[in-house]
XYZ file of C-alpha atoms in Angstrom:
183
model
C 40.800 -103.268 -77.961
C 44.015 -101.036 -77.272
C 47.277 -101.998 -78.050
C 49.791 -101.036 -75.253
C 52.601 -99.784 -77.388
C 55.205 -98.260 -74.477
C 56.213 -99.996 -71.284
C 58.380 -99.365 -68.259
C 60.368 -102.167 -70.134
C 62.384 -101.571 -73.533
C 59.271 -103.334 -75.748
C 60.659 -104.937 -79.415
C 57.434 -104.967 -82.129
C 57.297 -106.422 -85.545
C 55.097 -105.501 -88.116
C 54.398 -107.615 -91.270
C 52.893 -105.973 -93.642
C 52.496 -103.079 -95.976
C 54.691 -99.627 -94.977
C 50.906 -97.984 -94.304
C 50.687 -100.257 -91.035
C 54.350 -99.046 -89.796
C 52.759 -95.184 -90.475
C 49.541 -95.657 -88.607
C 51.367 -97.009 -85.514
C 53.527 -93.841 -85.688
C 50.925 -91.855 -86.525
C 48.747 -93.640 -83.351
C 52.081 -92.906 -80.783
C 52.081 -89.588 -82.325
C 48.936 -88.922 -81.309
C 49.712 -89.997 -77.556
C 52.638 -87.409 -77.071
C 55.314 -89.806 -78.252
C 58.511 -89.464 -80.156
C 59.584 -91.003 -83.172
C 62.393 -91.960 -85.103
C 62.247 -94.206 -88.339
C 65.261 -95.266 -89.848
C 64.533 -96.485 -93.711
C 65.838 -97.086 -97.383
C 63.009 -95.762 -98.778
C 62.351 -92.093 -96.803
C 59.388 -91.550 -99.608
C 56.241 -92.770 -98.110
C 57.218 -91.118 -94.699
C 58.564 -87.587 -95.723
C 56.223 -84.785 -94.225
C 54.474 -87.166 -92.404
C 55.081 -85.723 -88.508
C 54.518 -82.220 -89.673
C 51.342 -83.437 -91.367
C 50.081 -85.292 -88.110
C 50.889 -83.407 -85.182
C 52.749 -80.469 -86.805
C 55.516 -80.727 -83.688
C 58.610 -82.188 -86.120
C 58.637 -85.304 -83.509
C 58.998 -87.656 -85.885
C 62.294 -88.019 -87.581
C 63.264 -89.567 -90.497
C 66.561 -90.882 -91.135
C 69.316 -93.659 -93.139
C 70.113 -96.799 -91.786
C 73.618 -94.784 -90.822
C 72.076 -92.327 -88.837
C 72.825 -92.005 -85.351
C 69.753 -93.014 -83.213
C 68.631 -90.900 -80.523
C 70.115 -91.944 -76.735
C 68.130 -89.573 -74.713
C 65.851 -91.251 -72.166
C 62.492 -91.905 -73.378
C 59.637 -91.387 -70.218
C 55.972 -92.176 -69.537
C 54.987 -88.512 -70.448
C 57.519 -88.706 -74.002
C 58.087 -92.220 -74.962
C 60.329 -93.209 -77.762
C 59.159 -95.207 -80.951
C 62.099 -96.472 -83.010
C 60.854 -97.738 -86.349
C 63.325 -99.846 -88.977
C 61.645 -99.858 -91.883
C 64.147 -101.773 -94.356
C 67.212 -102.147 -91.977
C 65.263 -105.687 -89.917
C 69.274 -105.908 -88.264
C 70.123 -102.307 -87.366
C 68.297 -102.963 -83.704
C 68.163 -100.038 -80.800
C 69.363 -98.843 -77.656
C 66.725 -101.069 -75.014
C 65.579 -98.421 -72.786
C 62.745 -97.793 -70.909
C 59.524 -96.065 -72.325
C 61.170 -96.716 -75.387
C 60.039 -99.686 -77.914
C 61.451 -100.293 -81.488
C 59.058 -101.542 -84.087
C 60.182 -103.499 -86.923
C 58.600 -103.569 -90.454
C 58.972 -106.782 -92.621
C 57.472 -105.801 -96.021
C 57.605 -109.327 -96.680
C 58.070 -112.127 -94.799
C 61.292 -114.296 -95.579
C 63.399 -117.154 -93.607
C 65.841 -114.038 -92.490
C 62.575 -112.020 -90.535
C 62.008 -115.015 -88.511
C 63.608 -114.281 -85.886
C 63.016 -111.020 -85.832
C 59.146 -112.376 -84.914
C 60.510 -114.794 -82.027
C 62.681 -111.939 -80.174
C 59.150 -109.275 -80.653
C 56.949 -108.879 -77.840
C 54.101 -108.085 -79.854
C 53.908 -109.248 -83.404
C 51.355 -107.238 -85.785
C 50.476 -109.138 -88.724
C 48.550 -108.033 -92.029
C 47.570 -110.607 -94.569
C 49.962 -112.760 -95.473
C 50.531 -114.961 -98.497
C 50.621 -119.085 -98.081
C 54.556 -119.287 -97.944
C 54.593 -116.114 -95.553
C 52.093 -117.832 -93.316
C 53.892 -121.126 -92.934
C 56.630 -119.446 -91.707
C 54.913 -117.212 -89.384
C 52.725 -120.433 -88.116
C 55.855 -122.856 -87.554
C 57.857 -119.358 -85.874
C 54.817 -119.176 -83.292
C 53.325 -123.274 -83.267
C 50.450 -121.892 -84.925
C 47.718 -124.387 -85.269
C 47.026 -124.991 -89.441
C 43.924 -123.452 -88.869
C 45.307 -119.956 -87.496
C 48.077 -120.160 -90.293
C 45.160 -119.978 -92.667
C 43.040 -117.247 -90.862
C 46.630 -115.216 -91.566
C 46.201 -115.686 -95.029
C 42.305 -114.294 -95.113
C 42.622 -111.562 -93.127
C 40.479 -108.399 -94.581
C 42.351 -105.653 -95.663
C 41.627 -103.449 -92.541
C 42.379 -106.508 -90.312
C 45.427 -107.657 -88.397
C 46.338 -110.189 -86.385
C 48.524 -109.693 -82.900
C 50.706 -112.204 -81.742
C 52.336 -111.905 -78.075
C 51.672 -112.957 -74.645
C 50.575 -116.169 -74.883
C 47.221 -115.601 -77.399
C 46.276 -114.736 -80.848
C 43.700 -111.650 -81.370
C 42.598 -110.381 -84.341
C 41.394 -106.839 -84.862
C 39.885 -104.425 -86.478
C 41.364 -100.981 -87.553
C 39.638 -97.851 -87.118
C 41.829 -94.856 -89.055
C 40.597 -91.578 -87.719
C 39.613 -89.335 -90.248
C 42.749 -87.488 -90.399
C 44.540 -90.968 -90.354
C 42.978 -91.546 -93.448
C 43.617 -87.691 -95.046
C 47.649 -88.165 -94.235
C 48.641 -91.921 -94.364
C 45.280 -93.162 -96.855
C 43.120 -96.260 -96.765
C 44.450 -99.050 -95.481
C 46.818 -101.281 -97.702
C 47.693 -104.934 -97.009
């Protein structure tokens, strides 16, 4: 199963989970001729990481304070906007352009971060995480479990309407820049 990242409509993404998720989506719209921008706290765990992957410097790293970029994003370069640490800092909606949120952890403040995503990406989540993520979405008790027994290489995608669950496939040099997965 693919996961369509970029849309002819500005596309909002959270991601709950571990900063190795946030880095393989990047890595993954890397990959597909995309630009990047992250905006974190903690520029550690992403320095070097676009001229590691694709060697082209299209993936910029930046504070919270930065300015982010307003240049049109288009099907041939879309845009990934990534807040890693900054949930509130939100993006210019554009076209071909989608911002991706990372929750590290989920709290009553990420909440509604999840209900205004199109897409919600979901690694495994403790018991008080998955509450909140189950009463957020009108998860069944049964799915708000599965959420908390997910496999380390596992997530769950919430959006349009149904639930999937998937499993990741790191390409080798996936694996050699951003390592094995980490819940």
């Amino acid at each position: 199963m693919s996961v369509r990242l970029f849309r002819a409509v500005p596309t909002r993404i959270a991601a709950v989970g571990a900063v190795w998720l946030a880095k393989f989506v990047v890595a993954r719209a890397l990959a597909s001729g995309s630009d990047a921008f992250v905006t974190t706290l903690d520029p550690g765990p992403w320095q070097g990481l676009g001229e590691r992957l694709d060697g082209s410097g299209a993936l910029t790293v930046a504070p919270p304070a930065h300015p982010r970029p307003h240049a049109p994003a288009t099907p041939d370069r879309p845009v990934l906007i990534v807040d890693d640490l900054d949930p509130a800092a939100g993006s210019v909606a554009m076209p071909w352009r989608s911002q991706l949120t990372l929750l590290r952890q989920l709290t009553p403040a990420g909440v509604s971060v999840l209900k205004s995503a199109d897409l919600v990406l979901v690694q495994r989540l403790t018991a008080a995480e998955a509450a909140l993520a189950g009463s957020a979405f009108k998860l069944t008790d049964q799915s708000s479990q599965l959420l908390q027994e997910l496999e380390p290489d596992m997530l769950a995608l919430i959006g349009g309407g149904a639930d999937r669950y998937i499993w990741l496939d790191p390409t080798s040099a996936e694996r050699r820049e951003i390592g094995v997965v980490r819940p």
